[in-house]
Coordinates of C-alpha atoms in Angstrom, one line a residue:
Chain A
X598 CA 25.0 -35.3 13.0
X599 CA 22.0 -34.6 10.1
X600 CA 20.2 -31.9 9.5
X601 CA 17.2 -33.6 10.4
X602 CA 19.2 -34.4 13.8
X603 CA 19.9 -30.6 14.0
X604 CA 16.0 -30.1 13.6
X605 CA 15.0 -32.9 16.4
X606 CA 17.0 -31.8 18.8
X607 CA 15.8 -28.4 18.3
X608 CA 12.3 -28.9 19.1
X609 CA 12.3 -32.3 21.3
X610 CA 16.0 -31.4 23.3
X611 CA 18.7 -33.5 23.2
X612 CA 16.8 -36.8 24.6
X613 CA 15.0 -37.0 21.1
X614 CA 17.2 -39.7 19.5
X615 CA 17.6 -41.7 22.8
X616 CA 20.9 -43.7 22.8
X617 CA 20.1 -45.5 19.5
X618 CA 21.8 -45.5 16.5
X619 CA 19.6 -47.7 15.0
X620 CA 16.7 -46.3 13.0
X621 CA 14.2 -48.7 14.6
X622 CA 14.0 -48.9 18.5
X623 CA 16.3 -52.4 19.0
X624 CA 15.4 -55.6 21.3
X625 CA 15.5 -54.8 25.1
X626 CA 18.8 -55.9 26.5
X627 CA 18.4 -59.8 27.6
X628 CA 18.5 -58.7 31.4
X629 CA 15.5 -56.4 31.2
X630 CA 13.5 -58.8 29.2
X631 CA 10.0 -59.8 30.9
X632 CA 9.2 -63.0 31.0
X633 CA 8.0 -64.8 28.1
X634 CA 9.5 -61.8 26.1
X635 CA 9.7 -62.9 22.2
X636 CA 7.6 -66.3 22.5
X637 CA 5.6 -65.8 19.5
X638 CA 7.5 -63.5 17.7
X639 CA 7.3 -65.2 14.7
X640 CA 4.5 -63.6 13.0
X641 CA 3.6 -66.5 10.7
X642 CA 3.1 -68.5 13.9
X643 CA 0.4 -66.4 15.6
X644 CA -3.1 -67.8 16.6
X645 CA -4.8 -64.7 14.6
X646 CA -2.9 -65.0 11.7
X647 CA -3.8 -64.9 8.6
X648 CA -6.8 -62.8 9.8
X649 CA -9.3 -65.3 7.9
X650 CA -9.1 -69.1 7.8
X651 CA -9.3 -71.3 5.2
X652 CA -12.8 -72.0 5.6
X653 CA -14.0 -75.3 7.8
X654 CA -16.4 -75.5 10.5
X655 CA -14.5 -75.6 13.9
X656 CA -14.4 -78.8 15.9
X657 CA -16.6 -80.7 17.8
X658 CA -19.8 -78.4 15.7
X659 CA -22.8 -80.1 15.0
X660 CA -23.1 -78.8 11.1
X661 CA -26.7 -79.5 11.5
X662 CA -28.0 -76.5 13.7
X663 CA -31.9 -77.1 14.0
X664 CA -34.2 -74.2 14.9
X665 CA -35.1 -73.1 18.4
X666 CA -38.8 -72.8 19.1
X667 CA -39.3 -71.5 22.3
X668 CA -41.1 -68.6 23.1
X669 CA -41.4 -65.7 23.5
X670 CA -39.8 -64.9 20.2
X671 CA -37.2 -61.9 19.7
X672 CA -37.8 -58.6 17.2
X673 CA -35.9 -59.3 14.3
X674 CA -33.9 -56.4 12.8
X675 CA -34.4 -55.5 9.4
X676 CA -31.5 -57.8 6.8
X677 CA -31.8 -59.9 9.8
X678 CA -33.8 -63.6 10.2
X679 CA -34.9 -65.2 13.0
X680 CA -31.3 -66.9 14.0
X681 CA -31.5 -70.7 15.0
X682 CA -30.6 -69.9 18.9
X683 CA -31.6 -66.6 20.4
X684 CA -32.7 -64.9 23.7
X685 CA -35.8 -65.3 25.4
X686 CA -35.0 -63.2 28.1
X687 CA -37.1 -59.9 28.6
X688 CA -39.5 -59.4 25.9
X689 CA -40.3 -56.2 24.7
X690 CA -43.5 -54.5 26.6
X691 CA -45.6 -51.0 27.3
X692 CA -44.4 -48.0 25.5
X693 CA -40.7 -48.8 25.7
X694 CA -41.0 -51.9 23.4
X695 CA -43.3 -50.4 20.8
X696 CA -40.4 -48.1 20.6
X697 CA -38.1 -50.7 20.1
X698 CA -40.1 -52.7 18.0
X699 CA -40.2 -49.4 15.9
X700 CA -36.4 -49.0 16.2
X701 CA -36.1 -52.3 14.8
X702 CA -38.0 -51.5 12.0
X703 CA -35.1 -49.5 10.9
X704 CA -32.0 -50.4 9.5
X705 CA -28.9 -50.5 11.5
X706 CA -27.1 -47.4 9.3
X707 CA -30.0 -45.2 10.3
X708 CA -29.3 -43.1 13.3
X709 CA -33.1 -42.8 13.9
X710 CA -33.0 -45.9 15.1
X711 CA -30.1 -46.2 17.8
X712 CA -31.5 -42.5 19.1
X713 CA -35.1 -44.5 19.5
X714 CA -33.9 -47.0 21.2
X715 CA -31.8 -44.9 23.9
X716 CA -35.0 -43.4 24.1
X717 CA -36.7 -46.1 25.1
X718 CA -34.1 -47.3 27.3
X719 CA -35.0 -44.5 30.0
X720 CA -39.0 -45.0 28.6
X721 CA -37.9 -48.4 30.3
X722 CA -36.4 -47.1 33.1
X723 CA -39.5 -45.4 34.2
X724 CA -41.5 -47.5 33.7
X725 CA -40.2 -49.7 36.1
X726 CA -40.7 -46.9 38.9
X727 CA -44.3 -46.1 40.4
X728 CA -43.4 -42.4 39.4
X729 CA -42.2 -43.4 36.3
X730 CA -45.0 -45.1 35.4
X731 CA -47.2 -42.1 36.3
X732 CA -45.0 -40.1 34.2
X733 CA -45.4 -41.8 31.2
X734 CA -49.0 -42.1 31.5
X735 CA -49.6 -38.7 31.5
X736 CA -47.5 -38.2 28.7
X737 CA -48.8 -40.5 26.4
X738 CA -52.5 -39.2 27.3
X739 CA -51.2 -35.6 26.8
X740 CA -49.8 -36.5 23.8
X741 CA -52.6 -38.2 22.4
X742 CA -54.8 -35.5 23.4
X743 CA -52.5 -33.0 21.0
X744 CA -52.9 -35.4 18.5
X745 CA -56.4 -35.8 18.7
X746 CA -56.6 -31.8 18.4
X747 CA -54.6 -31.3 15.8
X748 CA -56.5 -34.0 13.6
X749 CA -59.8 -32.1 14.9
X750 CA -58.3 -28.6 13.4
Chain B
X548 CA -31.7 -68.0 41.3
X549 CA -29.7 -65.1 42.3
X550 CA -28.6 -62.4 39.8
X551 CA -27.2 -59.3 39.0
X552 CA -29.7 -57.0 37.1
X553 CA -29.6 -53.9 36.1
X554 CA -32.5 -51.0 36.9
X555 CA -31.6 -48.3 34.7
X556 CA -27.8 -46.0 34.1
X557 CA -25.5 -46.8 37.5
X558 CA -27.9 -49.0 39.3
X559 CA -27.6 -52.6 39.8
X560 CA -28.9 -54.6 41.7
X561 CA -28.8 -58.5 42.8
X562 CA -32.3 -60.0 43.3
X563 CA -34.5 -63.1 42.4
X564 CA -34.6 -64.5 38.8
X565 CA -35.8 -67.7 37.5
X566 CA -33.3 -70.3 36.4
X567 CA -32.4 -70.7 33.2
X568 CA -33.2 -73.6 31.2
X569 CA -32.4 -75.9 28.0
X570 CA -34.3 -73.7 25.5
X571 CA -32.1 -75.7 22.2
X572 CA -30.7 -79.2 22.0
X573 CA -26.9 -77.7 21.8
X574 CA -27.5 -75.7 25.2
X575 CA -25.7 -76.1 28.4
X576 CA -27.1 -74.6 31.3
X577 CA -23.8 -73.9 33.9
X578 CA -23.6 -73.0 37.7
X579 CA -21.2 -70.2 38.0
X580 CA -18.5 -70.8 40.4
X581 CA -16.8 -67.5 39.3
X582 CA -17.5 -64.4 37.1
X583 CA -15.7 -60.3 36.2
X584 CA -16.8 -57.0 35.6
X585 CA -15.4 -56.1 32.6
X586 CA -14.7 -52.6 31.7
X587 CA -17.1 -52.4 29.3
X588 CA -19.5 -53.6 31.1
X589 CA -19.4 -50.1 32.2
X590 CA -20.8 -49.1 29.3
X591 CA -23.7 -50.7 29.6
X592 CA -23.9 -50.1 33.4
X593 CA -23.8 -46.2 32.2
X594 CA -26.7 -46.9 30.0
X595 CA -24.8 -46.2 27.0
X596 CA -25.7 -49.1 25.0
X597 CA -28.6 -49.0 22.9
X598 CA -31.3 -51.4 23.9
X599 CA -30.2 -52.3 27.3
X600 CA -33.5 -53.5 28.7
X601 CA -34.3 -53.0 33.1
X602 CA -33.9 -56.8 34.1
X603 CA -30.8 -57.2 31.9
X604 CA -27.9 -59.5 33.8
X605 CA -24.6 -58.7 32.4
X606 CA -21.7 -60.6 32.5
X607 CA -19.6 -62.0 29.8
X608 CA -16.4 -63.6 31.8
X609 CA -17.4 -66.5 33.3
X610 CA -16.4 -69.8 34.3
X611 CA -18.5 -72.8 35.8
X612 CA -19.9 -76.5 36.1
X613 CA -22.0 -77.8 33.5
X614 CA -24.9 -78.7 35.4
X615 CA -27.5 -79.5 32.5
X616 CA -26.6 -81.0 28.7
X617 CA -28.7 -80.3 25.8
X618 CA -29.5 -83.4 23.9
X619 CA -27.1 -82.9 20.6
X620 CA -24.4 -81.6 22.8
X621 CA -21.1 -83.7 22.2
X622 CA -17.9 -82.8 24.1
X623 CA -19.1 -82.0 27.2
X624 CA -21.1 -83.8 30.6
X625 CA -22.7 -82.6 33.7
X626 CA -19.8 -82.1 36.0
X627 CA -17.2 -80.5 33.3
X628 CA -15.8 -77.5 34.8
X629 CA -15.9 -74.6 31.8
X630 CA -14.5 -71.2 30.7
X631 CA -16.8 -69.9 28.2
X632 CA -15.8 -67.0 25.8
X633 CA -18.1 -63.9 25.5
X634 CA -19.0 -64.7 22.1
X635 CA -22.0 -66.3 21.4
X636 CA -20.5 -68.7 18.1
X637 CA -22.0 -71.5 16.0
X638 CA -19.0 -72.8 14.7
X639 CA -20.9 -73.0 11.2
X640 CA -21.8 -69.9 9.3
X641 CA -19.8 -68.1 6.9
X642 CA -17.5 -66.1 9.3
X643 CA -17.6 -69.0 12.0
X644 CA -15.7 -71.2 9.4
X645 CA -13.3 -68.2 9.1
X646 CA -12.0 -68.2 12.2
X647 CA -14.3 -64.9 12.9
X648 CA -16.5 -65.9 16.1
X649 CA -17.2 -62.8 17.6
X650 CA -19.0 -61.9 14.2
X651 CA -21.2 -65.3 14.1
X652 CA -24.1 -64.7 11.6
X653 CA -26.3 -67.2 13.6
X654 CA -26.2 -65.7 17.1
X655 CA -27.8 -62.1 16.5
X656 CA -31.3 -61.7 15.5
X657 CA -31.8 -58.1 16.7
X658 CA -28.5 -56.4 14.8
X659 CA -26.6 -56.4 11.7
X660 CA -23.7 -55.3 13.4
X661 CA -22.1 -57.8 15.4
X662 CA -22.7 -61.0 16.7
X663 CA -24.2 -62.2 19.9
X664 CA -22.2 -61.6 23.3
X665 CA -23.6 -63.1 26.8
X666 CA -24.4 -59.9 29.0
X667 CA -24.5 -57.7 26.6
X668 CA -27.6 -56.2 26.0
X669 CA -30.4 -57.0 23.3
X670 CA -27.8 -55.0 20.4
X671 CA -25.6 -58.3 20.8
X672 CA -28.5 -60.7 21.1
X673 CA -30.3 -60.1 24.6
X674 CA -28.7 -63.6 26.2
X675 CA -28.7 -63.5 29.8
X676 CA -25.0 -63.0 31.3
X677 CA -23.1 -65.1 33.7
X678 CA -23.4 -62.5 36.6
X679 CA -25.8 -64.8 38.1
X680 CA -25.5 -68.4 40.3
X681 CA -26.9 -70.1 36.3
X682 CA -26.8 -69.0 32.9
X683 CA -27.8 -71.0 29.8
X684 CA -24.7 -71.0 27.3
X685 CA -25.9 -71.7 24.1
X686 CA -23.8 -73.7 20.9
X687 CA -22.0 -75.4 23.9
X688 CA -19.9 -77.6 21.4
X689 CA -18.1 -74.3 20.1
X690 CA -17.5 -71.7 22.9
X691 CA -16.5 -73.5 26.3
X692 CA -13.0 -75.0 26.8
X693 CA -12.9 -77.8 29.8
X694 CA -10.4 -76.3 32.4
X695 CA -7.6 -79.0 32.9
X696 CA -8.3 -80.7 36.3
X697 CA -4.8 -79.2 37.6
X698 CA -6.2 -75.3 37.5
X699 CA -8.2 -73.5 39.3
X700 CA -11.3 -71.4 37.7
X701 CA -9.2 -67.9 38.7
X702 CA -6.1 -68.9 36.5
X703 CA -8.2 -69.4 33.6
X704 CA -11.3 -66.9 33.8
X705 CA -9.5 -64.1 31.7
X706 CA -9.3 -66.6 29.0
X707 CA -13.3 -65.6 28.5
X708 CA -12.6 -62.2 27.1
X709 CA -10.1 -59.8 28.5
X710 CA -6.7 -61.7 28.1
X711 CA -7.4 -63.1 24.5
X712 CA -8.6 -59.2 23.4
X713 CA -5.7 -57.8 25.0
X714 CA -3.5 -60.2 23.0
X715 CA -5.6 -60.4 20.0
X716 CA -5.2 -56.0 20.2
X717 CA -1.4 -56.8 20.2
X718 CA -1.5 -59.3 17.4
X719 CA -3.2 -56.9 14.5
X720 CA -0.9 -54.3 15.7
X721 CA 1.3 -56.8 13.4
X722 CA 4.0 -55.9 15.6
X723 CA 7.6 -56.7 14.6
X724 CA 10.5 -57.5 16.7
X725 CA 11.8 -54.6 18.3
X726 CA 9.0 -52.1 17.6
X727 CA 7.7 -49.5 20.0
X728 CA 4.4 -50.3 21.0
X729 CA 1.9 -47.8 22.9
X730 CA -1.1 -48.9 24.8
X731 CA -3.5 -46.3 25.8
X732 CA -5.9 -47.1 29.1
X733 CA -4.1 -49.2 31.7
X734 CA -7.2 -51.2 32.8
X735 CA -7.4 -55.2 32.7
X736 CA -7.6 -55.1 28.6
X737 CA -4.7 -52.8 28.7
X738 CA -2.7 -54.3 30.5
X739 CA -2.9 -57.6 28.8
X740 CA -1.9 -56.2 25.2
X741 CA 0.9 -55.4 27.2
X742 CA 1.8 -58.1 28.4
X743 CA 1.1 -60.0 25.1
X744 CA 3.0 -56.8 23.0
X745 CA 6.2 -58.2 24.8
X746 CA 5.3 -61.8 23.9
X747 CA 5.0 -61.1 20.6
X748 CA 8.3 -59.6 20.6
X749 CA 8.0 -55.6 21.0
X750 CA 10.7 -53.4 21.9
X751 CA 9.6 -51.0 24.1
X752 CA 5.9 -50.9 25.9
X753 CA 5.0 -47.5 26.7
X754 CA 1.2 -47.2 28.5
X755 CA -0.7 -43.8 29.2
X756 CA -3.8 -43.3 31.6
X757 CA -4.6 -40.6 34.1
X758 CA -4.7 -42.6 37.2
X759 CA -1.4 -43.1 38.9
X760 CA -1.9 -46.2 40.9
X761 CA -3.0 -47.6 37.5
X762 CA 0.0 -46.5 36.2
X763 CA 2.2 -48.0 39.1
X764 CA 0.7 -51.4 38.7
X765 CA 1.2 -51.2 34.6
X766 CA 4.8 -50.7 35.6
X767 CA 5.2 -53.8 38.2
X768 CA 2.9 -56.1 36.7
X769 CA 4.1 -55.2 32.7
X770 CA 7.5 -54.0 33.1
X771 CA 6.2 -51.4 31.0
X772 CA 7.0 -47.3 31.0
X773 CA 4.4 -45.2 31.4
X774 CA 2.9 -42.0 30.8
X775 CA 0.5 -40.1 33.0
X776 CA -1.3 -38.3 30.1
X777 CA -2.6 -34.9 32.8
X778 CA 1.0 -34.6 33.4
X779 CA 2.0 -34.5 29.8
X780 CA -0.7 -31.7 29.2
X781 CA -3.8 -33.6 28.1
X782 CA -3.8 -33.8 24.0
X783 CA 0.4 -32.8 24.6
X784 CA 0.6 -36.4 25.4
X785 CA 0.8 -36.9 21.5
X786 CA 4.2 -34.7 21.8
X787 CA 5.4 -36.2 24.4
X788 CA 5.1 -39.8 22.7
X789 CA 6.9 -38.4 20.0
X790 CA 9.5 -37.3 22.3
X791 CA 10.1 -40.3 23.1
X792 CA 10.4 -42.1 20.6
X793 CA 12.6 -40.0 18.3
X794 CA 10.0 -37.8 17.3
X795 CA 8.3 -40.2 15.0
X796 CA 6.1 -41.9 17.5
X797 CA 5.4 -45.3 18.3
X798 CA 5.1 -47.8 15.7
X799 CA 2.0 -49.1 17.0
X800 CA -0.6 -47.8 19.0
X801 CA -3.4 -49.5 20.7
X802 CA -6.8 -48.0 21.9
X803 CA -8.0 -50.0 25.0
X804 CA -10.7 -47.5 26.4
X805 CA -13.4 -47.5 24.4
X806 CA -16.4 -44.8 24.7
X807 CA -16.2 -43.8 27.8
X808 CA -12.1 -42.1 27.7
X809 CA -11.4 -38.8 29.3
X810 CA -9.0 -36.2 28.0
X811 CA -10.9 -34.3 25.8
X812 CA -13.3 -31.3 26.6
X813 CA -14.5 -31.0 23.4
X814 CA -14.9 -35.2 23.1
X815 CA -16.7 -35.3 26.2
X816 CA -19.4 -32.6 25.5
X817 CA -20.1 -34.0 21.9
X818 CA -20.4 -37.6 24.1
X819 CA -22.4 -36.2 27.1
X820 CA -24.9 -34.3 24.4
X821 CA -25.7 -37.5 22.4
X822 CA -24.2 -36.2 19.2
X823 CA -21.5 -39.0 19.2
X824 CA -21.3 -42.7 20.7
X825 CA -19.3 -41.8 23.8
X826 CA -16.0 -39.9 23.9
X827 CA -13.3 -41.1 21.3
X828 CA -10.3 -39.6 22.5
X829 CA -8.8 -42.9 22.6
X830 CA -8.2 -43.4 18.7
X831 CA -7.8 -39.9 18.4
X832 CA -4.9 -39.4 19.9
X833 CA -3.8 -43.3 18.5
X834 CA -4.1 -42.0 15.2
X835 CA -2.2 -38.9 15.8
X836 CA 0.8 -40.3 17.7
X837 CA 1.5 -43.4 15.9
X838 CA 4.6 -42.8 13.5
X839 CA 3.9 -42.2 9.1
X840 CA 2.7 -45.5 8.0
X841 CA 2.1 -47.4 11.5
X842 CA -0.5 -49.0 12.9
X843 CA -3.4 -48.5 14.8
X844 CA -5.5 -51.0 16.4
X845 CA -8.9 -50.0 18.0
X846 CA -10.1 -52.4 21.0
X847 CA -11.8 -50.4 23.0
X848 CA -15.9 -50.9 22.7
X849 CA -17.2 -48.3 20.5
X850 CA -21.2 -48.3 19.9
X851 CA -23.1 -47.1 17.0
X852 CA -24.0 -44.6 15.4
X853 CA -20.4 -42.7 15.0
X854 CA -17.6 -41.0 16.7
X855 CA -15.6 -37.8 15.9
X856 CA -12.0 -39.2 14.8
X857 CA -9.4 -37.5 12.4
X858 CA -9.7 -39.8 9.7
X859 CA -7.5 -37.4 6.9
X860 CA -4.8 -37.4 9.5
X861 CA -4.8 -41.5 9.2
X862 CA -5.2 -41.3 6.0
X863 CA -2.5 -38.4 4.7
X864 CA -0.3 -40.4 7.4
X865 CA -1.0 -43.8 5.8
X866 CA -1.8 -45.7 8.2
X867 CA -3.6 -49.1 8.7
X868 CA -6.1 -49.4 10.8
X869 CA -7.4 -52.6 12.3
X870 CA -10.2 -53.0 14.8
X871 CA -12.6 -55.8 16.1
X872 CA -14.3 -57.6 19.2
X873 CA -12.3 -60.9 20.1
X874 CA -12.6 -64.3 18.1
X875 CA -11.7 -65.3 21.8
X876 CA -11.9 -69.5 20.7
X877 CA -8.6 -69.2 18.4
X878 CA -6.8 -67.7 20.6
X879 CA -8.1 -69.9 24.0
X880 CA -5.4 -72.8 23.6
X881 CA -2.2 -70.7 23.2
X882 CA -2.9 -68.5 25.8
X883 CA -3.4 -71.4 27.9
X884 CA 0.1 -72.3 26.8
X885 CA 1.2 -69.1 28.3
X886 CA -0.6 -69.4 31.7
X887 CA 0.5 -72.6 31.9
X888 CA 4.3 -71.6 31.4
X889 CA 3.9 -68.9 33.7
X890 CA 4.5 -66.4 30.9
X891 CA 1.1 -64.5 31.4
X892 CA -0.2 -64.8 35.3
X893 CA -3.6 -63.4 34.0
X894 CA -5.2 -63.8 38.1
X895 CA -2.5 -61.4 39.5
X896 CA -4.7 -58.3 38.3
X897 CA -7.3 -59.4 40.5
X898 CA -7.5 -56.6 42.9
X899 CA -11.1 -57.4 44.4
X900 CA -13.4 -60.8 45.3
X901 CA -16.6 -60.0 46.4
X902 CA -19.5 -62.3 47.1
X903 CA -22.6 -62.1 43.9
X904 CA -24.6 -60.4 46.3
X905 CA -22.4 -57.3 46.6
X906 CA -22.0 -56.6 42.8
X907 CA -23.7 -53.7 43.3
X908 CA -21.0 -52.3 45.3
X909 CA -18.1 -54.1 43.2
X910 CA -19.8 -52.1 40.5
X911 CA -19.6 -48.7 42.1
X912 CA -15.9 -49.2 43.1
X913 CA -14.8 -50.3 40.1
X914 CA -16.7 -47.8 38.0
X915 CA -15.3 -44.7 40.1
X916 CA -11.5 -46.3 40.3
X917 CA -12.3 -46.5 44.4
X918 CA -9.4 -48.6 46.7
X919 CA -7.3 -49.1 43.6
X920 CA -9.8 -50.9 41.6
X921 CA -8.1 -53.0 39.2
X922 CA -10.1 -56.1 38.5
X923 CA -13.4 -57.2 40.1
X924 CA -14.2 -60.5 40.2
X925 CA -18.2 -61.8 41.6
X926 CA -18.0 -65.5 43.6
X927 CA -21.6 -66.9 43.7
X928 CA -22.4 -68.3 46.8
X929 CA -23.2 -72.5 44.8
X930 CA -19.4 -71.5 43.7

């Protein structure tokens, strides 16, 4: 037995080296093998591998991609363009999406701008409840109001 | 049509929404003949993701009947049965021609940080999921695969998302024949880099989680060990992985939870107060129970802006760190293989089938681990 065995055993007790000599923890024995055990153990052979393919567009793509019109037409984030299929679903609207449209004005590295648009995610919320709406109403005219004084001063 | 959509953090609901339609000549529009809750579709159920707007309809594992063709669209024709990944590729761009389809350039117009995802709120595009009786599935040339006429939707739905990212987690673990592999969650993406860690060859599978009848089902359905974390003393469940494995730790250790792990008192108040994306006790305790120079492979969803994570223990312990959503299309046909051979019965996790119109209570129970919530799966009622 080593020194470091000595140590192990000290600290973990003496089922720290298991029943392996090995250094390396070794095959399960054939018996308790699941199913399929070792089918692509051959790490050259592995769908993911090598991490990046040599490049080629995949099959059956049209190389071609023309540009979708429809409306309405999605913010576009900053180092972004207008892609040539995108979402039409659920434009922004109220005070929630000039948030988000604000948000988007930012850069993705900014926190500002993932704090904005939680922000407006429970803006959104409430606007979609009568309270809510109420809610938000009076704060934006009670806002506005303490904007309008402070400009006044 | 009939959809799930979602009213604000742990609401849901299933109501009226208009059909989707050919909005590009490479669209399909499908009917929806069976669709999951993912786990992290939590996340966004939570409200957690940035920019997830009230009317959203999530879903990103779904599998269907083509039902409309775009004009340019090729390979497939109204009455091909489909699984379509979560991705939303073009097969074109830069990283498309890589091999890299879950970071397609032309997908995304909102974010620099990913690419577009079905479900998934407007940070990965805004496109309408597949938790609904139609969804429009855009660049249908690349993403769906035709389901061979001899299998039913169920054996090949997980082939959408969680069975290729559970494999793919396994793969850039880069793990070797006979190396000790830890997976840490025992949910659905858990418990398919477990099953995959042994396809690729691993020695021992060890997984850890909280919940015990997770934890049981890990050990039938994975022939894995496991490790009830609360038992091992919370953060102690880095010793104790140590312990077992000679006191170096496992060679490779896999995060599959994501932003929303328990554990961690001080993780969960930086989480709960905003000052961090969600709790990251996952990679924290990855990184510090993976042996000197191992690897440590990060699956779980993280959202932006950070996380708290010991990054001078991975580095000062040299180790490699990989991380990524799924290129799900590469890894579609070999996992078929596997189903097919009866290596990987991907169905057997489904633990609950509940008509579209009670998502909203297949969402509660599987958010708050109720009847020993494994897998949901959502059957639309045109199914």
């Amino acid at each position: 037995m080593t020194r470091k065995d000595d140590i192990m055993e000290d600290i973990f007790g003496t089922d720290a080296r298991g029943s392996q000599s090995d250094d390396r923890a070794t095959d399960p024995p054939e018996e308790r093998r699941p199913t399929g055990w070792g089918a692509d153990k051959d790490e050259k052979d592995r769908p993911g591998v090598p991490m990046e393919t040599t490049p080629g567009p995949l099959t059956h793509t049209n190389t071609l991609v023309r540009q979708q019109t429809s409306d309405p037409k999605p913010v576009v984030g900053p180092n972004r363009f207008l892609t040539p299929v995108y979402s039409t679903a659920l434009p922004t609207r109220g005070l929630s999406g000039l948030m988000r449209k604000t948000a988007y004005k930012m850069p993705d590295y900014k926190p500002q701008r993932w704090m904005l648009l939680l922000a407006a995610d429970r803006v959104d919320v409430l606007e979609h409840m009568k309270l809510g709406r109420a809610v938000v109403g009076v704060g934006v005219f009670v806002l506005a109001l303490s904007l309008f004084k402070v400009i006044r001063a | 049509m009939l959809a799930v959509t979602y009213r604000g953090p742990s609401k849901v609901i299933v109501g009226e929404k208009p059909d989707p339609r050919i909005e590009h000549s490479q669209d399909v529009v499908l009917r929806v003949t069976r669709t999951a809750i993912c786990g992290s579709d939590l996340h966004l159920y939570h409200g957690l993701v940035p920019d997830t707007r009230v009317g959203h309809t999530f879903g990103h594992e779904f599998a269907g009947v083509v039902e409309e063709v775009g004009v340019e669209v090729q390979s497939l024709k109204v009455g091909d049965r489909v699984v379509v990944p979560f991705n939303v590729a073009c097969g074109v761009c830069y990283y498309c021609q890589r091999g890299l389809t879950s970071i397609c350039d032309n997908a995304n117009p909102c974010c620099d940080l990913l690419g577009g995802c079905f479900g998934y709120s407007h940070t990965a595009g805004g496109y309408e999921g597949g938790q609904a009786e139609y969804v429009r599935v855009p660049y249908a040339d690349v993403g769906p695969m035709k389901i061979p006429d001899d299998m039913h939707e169920e054996d090949v739905l997980f082939l959408s998302d969680i069975l290729p990212t559970g494999y793919q987690a396994a793969e850039m673990g880069d793990i070797k024949e006979g190396e000790t592999v830890c997976i840490f969650g025992a949910g659905p993406v858990g418990l398919m880099a477990a099953k995959s860690a042994w396809i690729l060859g691993a020695g021992r599978v060890i997984v850890v989680d909280r919940l015990d009848y997770r934890l049981d089902f890990a050990r039938k359905y994975a022939g894995v060990e496991v490790v009830n974390y609360e038992e091992a003393g919370g953060a102690d469940v880095v010793m104790h992985l140590k312990k077992m494995t000679e006191g170096r730790g496992p060679d490779v250790c896999i995060d599959a939870v994501g932003c929303e792990a328990s554990g961690s008192v001080f993780q969960s108040f930086l989480g709960k107060a905003f000052l961090q994306s969600g709790q990251a006790t996952g990679i924290v305790w990855s990184i510090q129970a993976v042996r000197r120079g191992g690897n440590v492979v990060v699956i779980g969803v993280y959202g932006p802006p950070w996380n708290l994570v010991p990054m001078g223990d991975a580095m000062n312990k040299g180790l490699t760190i990989r991380t990524g959503q799924c290129n799900v299309k590469r890894y579609q046909p070999r996992l078929l293989e596997h189903i097919r051979a009866g290596r990987i019965d991907a169905k057997g996790i489904i633990s609950h089938r509940f008509p579209l119109e009670e998502a909203a209570d297949a969402y509660r129970i599987f958010a708050k681990k109720q009847d020993n919530c494994i897998k949901c799966v959502l059957i639309p009622q045109a199914a």
